[in-house]
CSV table of C-alpha atoms and ligand atoms in Angstrom, one decimal:
chain,number,residue,atom,x,y,z
A,480,MET,CA,82.7,132.7,73.9
A,481,ILE,CA,81.2,129.3,72.8
A,482,SER,CA,82.7,127.5,75.8
A,483,ARG,CA,81.4,130.3,78.1
A,484,ILE,CA,78.0,129.9,76.5
A,485,GLU,CA,78.2,126.1,76.9
A,486,ALA,CA,79.2,126.3,80.5
A,487,TYR,CA,76.3,128.7,81.5
A,488,PHE,CA,73.8,126.5,79.6
A,489,ILE,CA,75.2,123.4,81.8
A,490,ALA,CA,75.0,125.6,85.0
A,491,ASN,CA,71.5,126.7,84.3
A,492,TYR,CA,69.7,124.0,82.5
A,493,THR,CA,71.8,120.9,83.8
A,494,ASN,CA,72.2,119.3,80.5
A,495,LYS,CA,75.1,119.1,78.0
A,496,PRO,CA,73.8,121.0,75.0
A,497,LEU,CA,74.4,120.9,71.2
A,498,LEU,CA,76.6,123.6,70.0
A,499,ILE,CA,76.0,125.6,66.9
A,500,LYS,CA,77.9,128.6,65.0
A,501,ALA,CA,76.0,130.8,62.7
A,502,PRO,CA,78.7,133.2,60.9
A,503,GLY,CA,78.0,136.9,60.1
A,504,ARG,CA,79.1,137.7,56.6
A,505,ILE,CA,80.9,140.5,54.3
A,506,ASN,CA,79.9,141.4,50.9
A,507,ILE,CA,82.5,142.0,48.2
A,508,ILE,CA,79.9,143.7,46.2
A,509,GLY,CA,76.1,143.7,45.1
A,510,GLU,CA,74.2,145.8,47.4
A,511,HIS,CA,70.3,145.8,47.2
A,512,THR,CA,70.6,143.5,44.3
A,513,ASP,CA,69.5,140.3,46.1
A,514,TYR,CA,65.7,141.2,46.3
A,515,ASN,CA,66.1,142.5,42.7
A,516,LEU,CA,66.9,138.9,41.8
A,517,GLY,CA,70.4,140.1,40.7
A,518,TYR,CA,73.9,138.9,41.7
A,519,VAL,CA,75.6,139.4,45.0
A,520,LEU,CA,79.2,138.4,46.0
A,521,PRO,CA,79.2,137.9,50.1
A,522,ALA,CA,81.4,135.5,52.3
A,523,ALA,CA,80.9,134.1,55.7
A,524,ILE,CA,83.3,135.3,58.3
A,525,ASN,CA,85.0,134.2,61.5
A,526,LYS,CA,82.8,136.2,63.9
A,527,GLY,CA,79.4,134.5,64.6
A,528,ILE,CA,76.4,133.9,67.0
A,529,TYR,CA,76.5,130.9,69.1
A,530,PHE,CA,73.8,128.6,70.2
A,531,ALA,CA,73.7,126.1,72.9
A,532,ILE,CA,70.4,124.0,72.7
A,533,LYS,CA,68.9,120.8,74.1
A,534,GLY,CA,65.4,119.4,73.9
A,535,ASN,CA,63.7,119.6,77.2
A,536,ARG,CA,60.8,117.1,76.8
A,537,SER,CA,58.0,119.6,77.3
A,538,SER,CA,56.0,121.9,75.3
A,539,THR,CA,57.9,124.9,76.7
A,540,ILE,CA,60.6,126.8,74.7
A,541,ARG,CA,63.1,128.7,76.7
A,542,VAL,CA,65.5,131.2,75.0
A,543,GLU,CA,68.0,133.3,76.7
A,544,SER,CA,70.3,135.9,75.3
A,545,PHE,CA,74.0,135.7,76.7
A,546,ILE,CA,75.8,139.0,77.4
A,547,THR,CA,73.7,141.1,74.8
A,548,SER,CA,70.6,142.4,76.3
A,549,PRO,CA,70.3,139.7,78.8
A,550,GLU,CA,66.7,138.4,78.9
A,551,GLN,CA,64.9,135.0,78.9
A,552,ILE,CA,61.9,134.5,76.7
A,553,ILE,CA,59.5,131.9,77.3
A,554,PHE,CA,57.4,130.5,74.5
A,555,ASP,CA,54.8,127.9,74.9
A,556,ILE,CA,54.0,125.8,71.5
A,557,ALA,CA,50.4,125.7,72.1
A,558,ALA,CA,49.7,129.3,73.7
A,559,ASN,CA,50.8,132.8,73.0
A,560,SER,CA,54.3,133.9,74.4
A,561,THR,CA,54.6,136.2,77.2
A,562,PRO,CA,55.3,139.6,76.2
A,563,PHE,CA,59.1,140.5,75.9
A,564,SER,CA,61.0,143.8,75.7
A,565,SER,CA,64.2,142.8,73.9
A,566,PHE,CA,64.0,143.4,70.0
A,567,TRP,CA,65.6,140.0,69.2
A,568,GLY,CA,62.5,138.2,70.8
A,569,ASN,CA,60.5,139.3,67.6
A,570,TYR,CA,62.6,137.4,65.2
A,571,PHE,CA,62.3,134.3,67.4
A,572,LYS,CA,58.6,134.6,67.6
A,573,ALA,CA,58.3,135.0,64.1
A,574,ILE,CA,60.5,132.0,63.3
A,575,LEU,CA,58.4,129.8,65.8
A,576,GLU,CA,55.3,131.0,64.3
A,577,ILE,CA,56.4,130.0,60.8
A,578,LEU,CA,57.6,126.6,61.8
A,579,VAL,CA,54.2,125.9,63.3
A,580,GLU,CA,52.5,127.1,60.3
A,581,LYS,CA,54.6,124.8,58.0
A,582,LYS,CA,53.6,122.1,60.4
A,583,TYR,CA,57.1,121.1,61.6
A,584,PRO,CA,56.8,118.8,64.6
A,585,LEU,CA,58.1,121.6,67.0
A,586,LYS,CA,58.9,120.3,70.7
A,587,GLY,CA,60.0,122.0,73.8
A,588,PHE,CA,63.7,123.0,74.1
A,589,ASP,CA,66.2,125.3,75.9
A,590,CYS,CA,68.4,127.7,74.1
A,591,VAL,CA,71.1,130.1,75.3
A,592,PHE,CA,72.8,132.3,72.6
A,593,GLY,CA,75.4,135.1,72.3
A,594,GLY,CA,77.7,136.4,69.6
A,595,ASP,CA,80.6,138.6,68.8
A,596,ILE,CA,78.9,140.1,65.5
A,597,PRO,CA,78.8,143.7,65.9
A,598,ILE,CA,75.0,144.6,65.7
A,599,GLY,CA,73.6,146.9,63.2
A,600,SER,CA,77.0,147.2,61.4
A,601,GLY,CA,76.1,145.5,58.0
A,602,LEU,CA,77.6,142.1,59.1
A,603,SER,CA,74.1,140.5,59.2
A,604,SER,CA,74.0,139.8,62.8
A,605,SER,CA,69.9,139.4,62.1
A,606,ALA,CA,70.5,136.7,59.5
A,607,ALA,CA,72.9,134.9,61.7
A,608,LEU,CA,70.5,135.1,64.7
A,609,CYS,CA,67.5,133.8,62.6
A,610,CYS,CA,69.5,131.1,60.4
A,611,GLY,CA,71.5,129.9,63.5
A,612,PHE,CA,68.2,129.6,65.4
A,613,ILE,CA,66.4,127.5,62.8
A,614,PHE,CA,69.5,125.2,62.1
A,615,ALA,CA,69.8,124.9,65.9
A,616,ILE,CA,66.1,123.8,66.3
A,617,SER,CA,66.5,121.5,63.4
A,618,GLN,CA,69.7,119.8,64.7
A,619,ALA,CA,68.7,119.6,68.4
A,620,LEU,CA,65.1,118.3,67.6
A,621,HIS,CA,66.2,116.2,64.6
A,622,ILE,CA,63.9,117.9,62.2
A,623,LYS,CA,64.8,117.8,58.8
A,624,ILE,CA,65.1,121.3,57.2
A,625,SER,CA,67.2,122.0,54.3
A,626,LYS,CA,69.5,124.9,54.0
A,627,GLU,CA,67.6,126.3,51.3
A,628,GLU,CA,64.6,126.2,53.4
A,629,ILE,CA,66.2,127.7,56.4
A,630,ALA,CA,67.1,130.8,54.4
A,631,ILE,CA,63.5,131.1,53.0
A,632,ILE,CA,62.2,130.8,56.7
A,633,ALA,CA,64.7,133.3,58.0
A,634,GLN,CA,64.2,135.7,55.3
A,635,LYS,CA,60.4,135.6,56.2
A,636,ALA,CA,61.3,136.1,59.9
A,637,GLU,CA,63.0,139.3,58.9
A,638,HIS,CA,60.0,140.5,56.6
A,639,ARG,CA,57.6,139.6,59.7
A,640,VAL,CA,59.9,141.8,61.9
A,641,GLY,CA,59.9,144.8,59.2
A,642,ILE,CA,62.6,144.5,56.8
A,643,ASN,CA,61.9,143.4,53.3
A,644,CYS,CA,65.1,141.7,52.6
A,645,GLY,CA,66.4,139.3,49.9
A,646,LEU,CA,68.2,136.1,50.3
A,647,MET,CA,71.8,137.2,50.2
A,648,ASP,CA,72.7,137.2,53.9
A,649,GLN,CA,71.1,133.6,54.7
A,650,TYR,CA,73.0,132.1,51.6
A,651,ALA,CA,76.0,133.7,52.4
A,652,LEU,CA,76.1,132.3,56.0
A,653,LEU,CA,74.5,128.9,55.2
A,654,PHE,CA,76.7,128.0,52.2
A,655,GLY,CA,79.9,130.2,53.0
A,656,LYS,CA,83.2,128.2,52.2
A,657,LYS,CA,86.7,129.3,53.7
A,658,SER,CA,88.6,131.6,51.7
A,659,HIS,CA,86.0,132.0,49.1
A,660,ALA,CA,83.1,134.4,48.2
A,661,LEU,CA,79.9,133.0,47.2
A,662,PHE,CA,78.8,134.1,43.8
A,663,LEU,CA,74.9,134.0,44.0
A,664,ASP,CA,72.6,134.4,41.2
A,665,CYS,CA,69.6,135.6,43.1
A,666,LYS,CA,67.2,134.5,40.4
A,667,THR,CA,68.0,130.9,40.0
A,668,LEU,CA,69.7,130.5,43.4
A,669,ILE,CA,72.7,128.8,41.9
A,670,HIS,CA,76.1,129.7,43.4
A,671,GLU,CA,79.5,129.5,42.6
A,672,TYR,CA,82.7,129.8,44.8
A,673,VAL,CA,85.2,132.3,44.0
A,674,PRO,CA,88.7,132.7,45.9
A,675,ILE,CA,88.7,136.0,47.8
A,676,ASN,CA,92.4,136.3,48.8
A,677,ILE,CA,94.5,138.5,46.7
A,678,LYS,CA,98.2,138.0,47.0
A,679,GLY,CA,100.0,140.9,48.9
A,680,TYR,CA,96.5,142.6,49.9
A,681,SER,CA,94.3,142.3,53.0
A,682,TRP,CA,90.6,142.7,53.1
A,683,VAL,CA,89.7,144.9,56.2
A,684,LEU,CA,86.5,146.1,57.6
A,685,ILE,CA,86.5,149.7,59.1
A,686,ASN,CA,83.4,150.3,61.3
A,687,SER,CA,82.0,153.8,61.1
A,688,ASN,CA,80.4,153.2,64.3
A,689,ILE,CA,77.1,154.6,63.0
A,690,LYS,CA,74.6,151.7,63.7
A,691,HIS,CA,71.4,151.0,61.9
A,692,ASN,CA,68.5,149.1,62.8
A,693,LEU,CA,67.1,148.0,59.3
A,694,ALA,CA,63.9,146.7,60.7
A,695,VAL,CA,62.9,149.8,62.2
A,696,ASP,CA,64.3,152.3,59.5
A,697,THR,CA,62.0,152.7,56.5
A,698,ALA,CA,64.7,153.9,53.9
A,699,TYR,CA,65.6,150.1,53.2
A,700,ASN,CA,62.0,149.2,52.3
A,701,LYS,CA,61.6,152.5,50.4
A,702,ARG,CA,64.3,151.5,48.0
A,703,ARG,CA,62.7,148.1,47.6
A,704,ALA,CA,59.4,149.9,47.0
A,705,SER,CA,61.0,152.2,44.4
A,706,CYS,CA,62.4,149.1,42.5
A,707,GLU,CA,59.0,147.2,42.4
A,708,PHE,CA,57.6,150.6,41.1
A,709,ILE,CA,59.7,150.5,38.0
A,710,VAL,CA,59.2,146.7,37.5
A,711,LYS,CA,55.5,147.6,37.4
A,712,LYS,CA,56.0,150.4,34.9
A,713,MET,CA,58.1,148.0,32.6
A,714,LYS,CA,55.7,145.5,32.7
A,715,ALA,CA,53.5,147.8,30.8
A,716,ILE,CA,55.8,148.1,27.9
A,717,LYS,CA,57.6,144.8,27.8
A,718,ASN,CA,56.8,141.2,28.2
A,719,ASN,CA,58.0,138.8,30.6
A,720,VAL,CA,59.3,141.2,33.1
A,721,SER,CA,59.1,140.0,36.8
A,722,SER,CA,62.0,141.7,38.4
A,723,LEU,CA,64.6,144.3,37.6
A,724,ARG,CA,66.6,141.4,36.4
A,725,ASP,CA,64.7,141.4,33.2
A,726,VAL,CA,65.2,145.1,32.6
A,727,SER,CA,68.1,146.5,30.7
A,728,LEU,CA,69.5,149.8,30.6
A,729,ALA,CA,68.1,150.5,27.4
A,730,ASP,CA,64.6,149.3,28.6
A,731,LEU,CA,64.8,151.8,31.4
A,732,LYS,CA,65.5,154.7,29.3
A,733,LYS,CA,62.2,154.1,27.6
A,734,ILE,CA,60.2,155.1,30.9
A,735,ILE,CA,62.6,157.9,31.8
A,736,ASN,CA,59.7,160.5,31.4
A,737,GLU,CA,57.2,158.5,33.1
A,738,VAL,CA,59.0,158.1,36.6
A,739,SER,CA,60.7,160.5,39.0
A,740,LEU,CA,64.4,160.8,38.8
A,741,VAL,CA,65.0,159.4,42.1
A,742,ASP,CA,63.1,156.0,41.3
A,743,TYR,CA,65.0,156.1,37.7
A,744,LYS,CA,68.3,156.6,39.5
A,745,ILE,CA,67.2,153.7,42.0
A,746,ALA,CA,66.6,151.2,39.3
A,747,ARG,CA,69.7,152.2,37.1
A,748,TYR,CA,71.8,151.8,40.2
A,749,VAL,CA,70.6,148.4,40.6
A,750,LEU,CA,71.4,147.4,36.9
A,751,GLU,CA,74.8,148.9,37.0
A,752,GLU,CA,75.3,146.9,40.6
A,753,ASN,CA,74.7,143.8,38.7
A,754,GLU,CA,77.2,144.7,36.1
A,755,ARG,CA,79.9,145.5,39.0
A,756,VAL,CA,79.3,142.0,40.5
A,757,LEU,CA,80.1,140.4,37.3
A,758,LYS,CA,83.1,142.3,36.8
A,759,MET,CA,84.2,141.8,40.3
A,760,LYS,CA,83.7,138.0,40.0
A,761,LEU,CA,86.4,138.3,37.1
A,762,ALA,CA,88.6,140.5,38.9
A,763,LEU,CA,88.8,138.3,41.7
A,764,LYS,CA,89.3,135.3,39.5
A,765,ASN,CA,92.2,137.1,38.0
A,766,GLY,CA,93.4,138.3,41.3
A,767,ASN,CA,93.4,141.9,39.8
A,768,ALA,CA,93.8,144.3,42.7
A,769,GLU,CA,93.8,147.5,40.9
A,770,GLY,CA,90.7,146.4,39.0
A,771,ILE,CA,88.8,145.2,42.4
A,772,GLY,CA,89.9,148.5,43.9
A,773,GLU,CA,88.2,150.5,41.0
A,774,ILE,CA,85.1,148.5,41.1
A,775,LEU,CA,84.6,149.0,44.9
A,776,LEU,CA,85.0,152.8,44.5
A,777,ASP,CA,82.7,152.9,41.6
A,778,GLY,CA,80.1,150.7,43.9
A,779,HIS,CA,80.3,153.1,46.6
A,780,TRP,CA,79.9,156.4,44.9
A,781,ALA,CA,77.0,154.9,43.1
A,782,MET,CA,75.5,154.0,46.5
A,783,SER,CA,76.1,157.6,47.8
A,784,LYS,CA,75.2,159.5,44.8
A,785,GLU,CA,72.5,157.6,42.8
A,786,PHE,CA,71.1,155.2,45.5
A,787,GLU,CA,71.6,157.4,48.3
A,788,ILE,CA,72.1,154.8,51.0
A,789,THR,CA,75.4,155.8,52.7
A,790,THR,CA,76.1,158.4,55.4
A,791,LYS,CA,78.6,161.4,55.4
A,792,GLU,CA,80.5,159.3,58.0
A,793,LEU,CA,80.8,156.4,55.5
A,794,ASP,CA,81.5,158.9,52.7
A,795,CYS,CA,84.3,160.3,54.6
A,796,LEU,CA,85.9,156.9,55.3
A,797,VAL,CA,85.8,156.1,51.7
A,798,ASP,CA,87.3,159.8,50.9
A,799,ILE,CA,90.2,159.3,53.3
A,800,GLY,CA,90.9,155.9,51.8
A,801,GLU,CA,91.0,157.3,48.3
A,802,GLU,CA,93.9,159.7,49.5
A,803,LEU,CA,96.1,156.8,50.8
A,804,PRO,CA,98.2,154.8,48.4
A,805,GLY,CA,97.9,151.8,50.5
A,806,ILE,CA,94.1,151.6,50.2
A,807,ILE,CA,93.4,150.3,46.7
A,808,GLY,CA,89.6,150.6,47.1
A,809,SER,CA,86.9,150.5,49.7
A,810,ARG,CA,83.0,151.1,49.7
A,811,MET,CA,80.3,150.9,52.3
A,812,MET,CA,79.1,147.4,52.9
A,813,GLY,CA,75.6,146.1,53.8
A,814,GLY,CA,71.9,147.4,53.5
A,815,GLY,CA,73.1,151.1,54.2
A,816,PHE,CA,72.6,154.1,56.6
A,817,GLY,CA,75.6,153.0,58.8
A,818,GLY,CA,77.9,150.3,59.5
A,819,CYS,CA,81.4,149.5,57.9
A,820,THR,CA,83.5,149.9,54.9
A,821,ILE,CA,84.9,147.0,53.3
A,822,ASN,CA,88.6,147.8,52.2
A,823,LEU,CA,91.2,146.2,50.0
A,824,ILE,CA,94.7,147.0,51.4
A,825,LYS,CA,98.3,146.4,50.4
A,826,LYS,CA,100.0,144.4,53.2
A,827,GLU,CA,103.1,146.3,53.3
A,828,LEU,CA,101.2,149.4,54.0
A,829,LEU,CA,98.5,147.9,56.2
A,830,ASN,CA,99.2,149.0,59.5
A,831,LYS,CA,100.2,152.6,58.3
A,832,SER,CA,96.9,152.9,56.2
A,833,ILE,CA,94.7,151.9,59.2
A,834,GLU,CA,96.4,154.2,61.5
A,835,THR,CA,95.9,157.1,59.0
A,836,ILE,CA,92.4,156.4,58.3
A,837,VAL,CA,91.4,155.7,61.9
A,838,SER,CA,93.1,159.1,63.1
A,839,GLN,CA,91.8,161.1,60.2
A,840,TYR,CA,88.4,160.0,60.6
A,841,LYS,CA,88.3,161.0,64.5
A,842,LEU,CA,89.8,164.5,63.3
A,843,ARG,CA,86.8,164.9,60.7
A,844,THR,CA,84.0,163.2,62.5
A,845,GLY,CA,84.9,163.1,66.3
A,846,ILE,CA,84.1,159.2,66.2
A,847,ASP,CA,86.4,156.5,67.0
A,848,ALA,CA,86.2,153.6,64.3
A,849,GLU,CA,86.9,150.1,64.8
A,850,VAL,CA,88.8,148.0,62.7
A,851,TYR,CA,88.2,144.3,62.0
A,852,HIS,CA,90.9,142.0,60.3
A,853,LEU,CA,88.6,139.4,59.6
A,854,GLN,CA,88.8,135.6,58.1
A,855,VAL,CA,86.6,134.3,55.6
A,856,ALA,CA,85.3,131.1,57.1
A,857,ASP,CA,83.0,128.2,56.5
A,858,GLY,CA,79.3,128.6,56.8
A,859,ILE,CA,76.9,127.4,59.5
A,860,GLN,CA,77.7,124.3,61.6
A,861,VAL,CA,77.7,122.2,64.4
A,862,ILE,CA,80.6,122.7,66.8
A,863,ASN,CA,82.0,120.0,68.6
A,864,LEU,CA,84.4,121.5,71.4
A,865,ALA,CA,86.1,118.2,72.0
A,866,GLN,CA,88.0,118.7,68.7
B,588,LIG,P1,72.6,143.6,60.9
B,588,LIG,O1,73.5,144.3,59.7
B,588,LIG,O2,73.5,143.6,62.1
B,588,LIG,O3,72.0,142.6,60.5
B,588,LIG,P2,70.0,144.7,61.5
B,588,LIG,O4,69.4,146.0,61.8
B,588,LIG,O5,69.4,143.9,60.3
B,588,LIG,O6,71.6,144.8,61.6
B,588,LIG,O7,69.6,143.5,62.6
B,588,LIG,C1,70.0,143.9,64.1
B,588,LIG,C2,69.0,143.3,65.0
B,588,LIG,O8,69.6,141.8,65.2
B,588,LIG,C3,69.2,143.8,66.4
B,588,LIG,O9,68.4,145.1,66.6
B,588,LIG,C4,68.8,142.6,67.3
B,588,LIG,O10,67.7,142.6,67.6
B,588,LIG,C5,69.3,141.4,66.6
B,588,LIG,N1,70.6,140.8,67.0
B,588,LIG,C6,71.6,140.4,66.2
B,588,LIG,N2,72.5,139.9,66.9
B,588,LIG,C7,72.1,139.9,68.2
B,588,LIG,C8,72.5,139.2,69.7
B,588,LIG,N3,73.8,138.8,69.7
B,588,LIG,N4,71.7,139.3,70.7
B,588,LIG,C9,70.7,139.9,70.6
B,588,LIG,N5,70.0,140.3,69.4
B,588,LIG,C10,70.7,140.5,68.3
B,589,LIG,MG1,70.3,142.4,59.1
């Protein structure tokens, strides 16, 4: 794909561009914990969004989508951009506005992008889009923007577009490392690499093919609002509480009669999910496949019954997996309401397990699932095609 984007760029913009890959990400465990300043365990993958970019010595910024909803958007640094119909234009507009607000020396450039991350499937195509664009601008225009700052700007852009996300996705794809998960403490933003490959097992994603649009769905933001409400309640009875990270299960019990059961269960889920991330980190380090499987399943059913962000199709995929000896564990992955499950599958039963799960899913839901055998890859980078 990247060489096709480069060829298209050269044919239409006449210059040889700089090429960037911004990967998607998986998450072993830790959903909705990032904005609660908890723990997460994501990893960058070998699917990505690719950018061809080159400065054009003017004040005009032209951005063109390749393949997915082809559209060209023109921004003038000094004036408002022309209206655009594609949703992705909102992310780029937000990013350019933030860069101007932060007084980065923006200049004109041309950019063509396209990718192979399934959109709205929990692999964080939106973070790849945002981080990739900012990184591409910084590289092409020689503007120094640290990865930490790229993450913050990309997060801000998502907030402006409509999703109050945390920083997991951005950190995963900016700091990802081949064959490793990134254990990130979202309170301190200190991270540590944990080996992700388990001998005799494969990590496989199964796409339920139920798509979400997190920026438009309100359910994601509602969960965040519930968490913030609990924090506010806790502040009244405990000092130094600024997020759910500062709250224990024992603390939470003290306010059980002051909050709705829904909000209580949402907060309890977050606290328990943090525990699961810590347990998972240990299980990965020890190569303990059975342990990993159990934690994945615990995580899934908590998201289904307590946090209520799965769909019946995702529950169905996990249900089928639980009946199969080759699938050691699985759970819905990502912000919720659609997307993929992540599965740890015994290599010797890999093909058989996948065949069964796909056919059973079709039988029970009428939907064709897609299977991704992903590799855990390095994070964002400049690509040199001559290599
Ligand atoms: P995801 O889990 O994939 O991040 P989101 O709902 O957060 O799902 O973001 C999906 C949005 O990202 C899409 O609506 C689209 O605007 C944008 N997007 C992602 N990848 C691309 C792409 N390759 N081309 C155009 N838009 C994209
Ligand atoms: Mg997203």
